[in-house]
Amino acid sequence: DAGVIQSPRHEVTEMGQEVTLRCKPISGHDYLFWYRQTMMRGLELLIYFNNNVPIDDSGMPEDRFSAKMPNASFSTLKIQPSEPRDSAVYFCASSLTGAIYEQYFGPGTRLTVT
Amino acid sequence: AQSVTQLDSQVPVFEEAPVELRCNYSSSVSVYLFWYVQYPNQGLQLLLKYLSGSTLVKGINGFEAEFNKSQTSFHLRKPSVHISDTAEYFCAVSAPIQAGTALIFGKGTTLSVSS
């Protein structure tokens, strides 16, 4: 299995630009999670989906952030407009019903907003 | 609500020495507990988990952890570390009876193993 795939691995953009992060979960997994990791705040859950439906988006920092999961094999996290404080590593993770807490993480996308 | 406190942000240790990474949690309900490891420039990987049963759980790479309900702790230990254990370690908690909850992570402990 290829594991969780994220793209791009690195993204550098200017303040005000739109950023789209992509994730392909492990085939057959029905939970998908988006996390953000910073030195100051550690690892924060932004949103998670079950069977492509958003279950809890209380971690999404503000309206500039949105996430979608149009099908079981693809999810996006979009930031529009981006700000320097959005600079972080964004992780996608997936898991199975019955083992929701055993999450498999992707390698992350390092976002830098200048 | 649940919370996790990792008591040490950095733990330096020499190769072949024992190590303990400390984790305390807070919860008003029964919890599941986890340790994840993050190697440089990689995503997190599950090291071990406590769901129920024996309070001493063994994980990958020779790590083990003990669940102590009275002290609300879940400390991670390894009797002899290797250079390759250098990584960041995260303790995490979840409350299984609260539908819709997910993992809550601690801030992490950086384990640095030197020769």
PDB file of N, CA and C in Angstrom, chain B residues 3-10 21-25 34-36 74-76 88-92 104-110:
ATOM      1  N   SER B   3      -7.504  16.407  28.020  1.00  0.00           N
ATOM      2  CA  SER B   3      -6.270  17.146  27.734  1.00  0.00           C
ATOM      3  C   SER B   3      -5.082  16.249  28.036  1.00  0.00           C
ATOM      4  N   VAL B   4      -3.961  16.593  27.434  1.00  0.00           N
ATOM      5  CA  VAL B   4      -2.731  15.815  27.592  1.00  0.00           C
ATOM      6  C   VAL B   4      -1.586  16.765  27.902  1.00  0.00           C
ATOM      7  N   THR B   5      -0.767  16.389  28.871  1.00  0.00           N
ATOM      8  CA  THR B   5       0.408  17.181  29.214  1.00  0.00           C
ATOM      9  C   THR B   5       1.643  16.305  29.115  1.00  0.00           C
ATOM     10  N   GLN B   6       2.562  16.691  28.275  1.00  0.00           N
ATOM     11  CA  GLN B   6       3.845  16.011  28.213  1.00  0.00           C
ATOM     12  C   GLN B   6       4.828  16.870  29.000  1.00  0.00           C
ATOM     13  N   LEU B   7       5.366  16.292  30.027  1.00  0.00           N
ATOM     14  CA  LEU B   7       6.056  17.066  31.052  1.00  0.00           C
ATOM     15  C   LEU B   7       7.424  17.562  30.620  1.00  0.00           C
ATOM     16  N   ASP B   8       8.009  16.939  29.615  1.00  0.00           N
ATOM     17  CA  ASP B   8       9.335  17.334  29.163  1.00  0.00           C
ATOM     18  C   ASP B   8       9.284  17.672  27.684  1.00  0.00           C
ATOM     19  N   SER B   9       9.755  18.844  27.317  1.00  0.00           N
ATOM     20  CA  SER B   9       9.762  19.195  25.899  1.00  0.00           C
ATOM     21  C   SER B   9      10.966  18.578  25.187  1.00  0.00           C
ATOM     22  N   GLN B  10      12.063  18.405  25.927  1.00  0.00           N
ATOM     23  CA  GLN B  10      13.262  17.813  25.330  1.00  0.00           C
ATOM     24  C   GLN B  10      13.899  16.854  26.320  1.00  0.00           C
ATOM     25  N   LEU B  21       9.708   8.907  28.891  1.00  0.00           N
ATOM     26  CA  LEU B  21       9.042  10.122  28.449  1.00  0.00           C
ATOM     27  C   LEU B  21       7.698  10.176  29.166  1.00  0.00           C
ATOM     28  N   ARG B  22       7.460  11.304  29.837  1.00  0.00           N
ATOM     29  CA  ARG B  22       6.309  11.370  30.727  1.00  0.00           C
ATOM     30  C   ARG B  22       5.094  11.999  30.059  1.00  0.00           C
ATOM     31  N   CYS B  23       3.933  11.422  30.399  1.00  0.00           N
ATOM     32  CA  CYS B  23       2.668  11.912  29.860  1.00  0.00           C
ATOM     33  C   CYS B  23       1.606  11.811  30.950  1.00  0.00           C
ATOM     34  N   ASN B  24       0.908  12.892  31.181  1.00  0.00           N
ATOM     35  CA  ASN B  24      -0.256  12.898  32.069  1.00  0.00           C
ATOM     36  C   ASN B  24      -1.474  13.370  31.294  1.00  0.00           C
ATOM     37  N   TYR B  25      -2.618  12.844  31.664  1.00  0.00           N
ATOM     38  CA  TYR B  25      -3.833  13.228  30.953  1.00  0.00           C
ATOM     39  C   TYR B  25      -4.895  13.654  31.952  1.00  0.00           C
ATOM     40  N   PHE B  34      -2.475   6.752  23.687  1.00  0.00           N
ATOM     41  CA  PHE B  34      -1.619   6.404  22.566  1.00  0.00           C
ATOM     42  C   PHE B  34      -0.278   7.142  22.669  1.00  0.00           C
ATOM     43  N   TRP B  35       0.725   6.529  22.085  1.00  0.00           N
ATOM     44  CA  TRP B  35       1.977   7.214  21.793  1.00  0.00           C
ATOM     45  C   TRP B  35       2.236   7.101  20.291  1.00  0.00           C
ATOM     46  N   TYR B  36       2.534   8.260  19.713  1.00  0.00           N
ATOM     47  CA  TYR B  36       2.932   8.328  18.313  1.00  0.00           C
ATOM     48  C   TYR B  36       4.367   8.850  18.248  1.00  0.00           C
ATOM     49  N   PHE B  74       0.612   7.949  31.598  1.00  0.00           N
ATOM     50  CA  PHE B  74       0.873   6.940  30.565  1.00  0.00           C
ATOM     51  C   PHE B  74       2.292   7.198  30.072  1.00  0.00           C
ATOM     52  N   HIS B  75       3.254   6.865  30.890  1.00  0.00           N
ATOM     53  CA  HIS B  75       4.654   7.159  30.574  1.00  0.00           C
ATOM     54  C   HIS B  75       5.237   6.120  29.616  1.00  0.00           C
ATOM     55  N   LEU B  76       6.061   6.586  28.728  1.00  0.00           N
ATOM     56  CA  LEU B  76       6.704   5.735  27.712  1.00  0.00           C
ATOM     57  C   LEU B  76       8.125   5.420  28.153  1.00  0.00           C
ATOM     58  N   GLU B  88      10.564  12.914  17.556  1.00  0.00           N
ATOM     59  CA  GLU B  88       9.625  13.569  18.453  1.00  0.00           C
ATOM     60  C   GLU B  88       8.520  12.575  18.795  1.00  0.00           C
ATOM     61  N   TYR B  89       8.148  12.554  20.061  1.00  0.00           N
ATOM     62  CA  TYR B  89       7.175  11.597  20.552  1.00  0.00           C
ATOM     63  C   TYR B  89       5.960  12.339  21.090  1.00  0.00           C
ATOM     64  N   PHE B  90       4.792  11.882  20.657  1.00  0.00           N
ATOM     65  CA  PHE B  90       3.540  12.522  21.045  1.00  0.00           C
ATOM     66  C   PHE B  90       2.660  11.550  21.809  1.00  0.00           C
ATOM     67  N   CYS B  91       2.173  11.991  22.949  1.00  0.00           N
ATOM     68  CA  CYS B  91       1.166  11.273  23.693  1.00  0.00           C
ATOM     69  C   CYS B  91      -0.197  11.790  23.247  1.00  0.00           C
ATOM     70  N   ALA B  92      -1.182  10.907  23.156  1.00  0.00           N
ATOM     71  CA  ALA B  92      -2.503  11.326  22.696  1.00  0.00           C
ATOM     72  C   ALA B  92      -3.578  10.592  23.479  1.00  0.00           C
ATOM     73  N   ILE B 104      -6.600  13.775  20.813  1.00  0.00           N
ATOM     74  CA  ILE B 104      -6.051  15.041  21.294  1.00  0.00           C
ATOM     75  C   ILE B 104      -4.593  14.777  21.645  1.00  0.00           C
ATOM     76  N   PHE B 105      -3.699  15.533  21.009  1.00  0.00           N
ATOM     77  CA  PHE B 105      -2.273  15.299  21.158  1.00  0.00           C
ATOM     78  C   PHE B 105      -1.645  16.241  22.176  1.00  0.00           C
ATOM     79  N   GLY B 106      -0.607  15.750  22.853  1.00  0.00           N
ATOM     80  CA  GLY B 106       0.225  16.615  23.650  1.00  0.00           C
ATOM     81  C   GLY B 106       1.150  17.422  22.754  1.00  0.00           C
ATOM     82  N   LYS B 107       1.940  18.301  23.364  1.00  0.00           N
ATOM     83  CA  LYS B 107       2.817  19.182  22.605  1.00  0.00           C
ATOM     84  C   LYS B 107       4.053  18.477  22.058  1.00  0.00           C
ATOM     85  N   GLY B 108       4.318  17.276  22.539  1.00  0.00           N
ATOM     86  CA  GLY B 108       5.446  16.511  22.031  1.00  0.00           C
ATOM     87  C   GLY B 108       6.682  16.606  22.902  1.00  0.00           C
ATOM     88  N   THR B 109       7.495  15.542  22.863  1.00  0.00           N
ATOM     89  CA  THR B 109       8.791  15.501  23.541  1.00  0.00           C
ATOM     90  C   THR B 109       9.834  15.107  22.521  1.00  0.00           C
ATOM     91  N   THR B 110      10.864  15.933  22.406  1.00  0.00           N
ATOM     92  CA  THR B 110      11.950  15.626  21.484  1.00  0.00           C
ATOM     93  C   THR B 110      12.985  14.774  22.200  1.00  0.00           C
TER      94      THR B 110
END
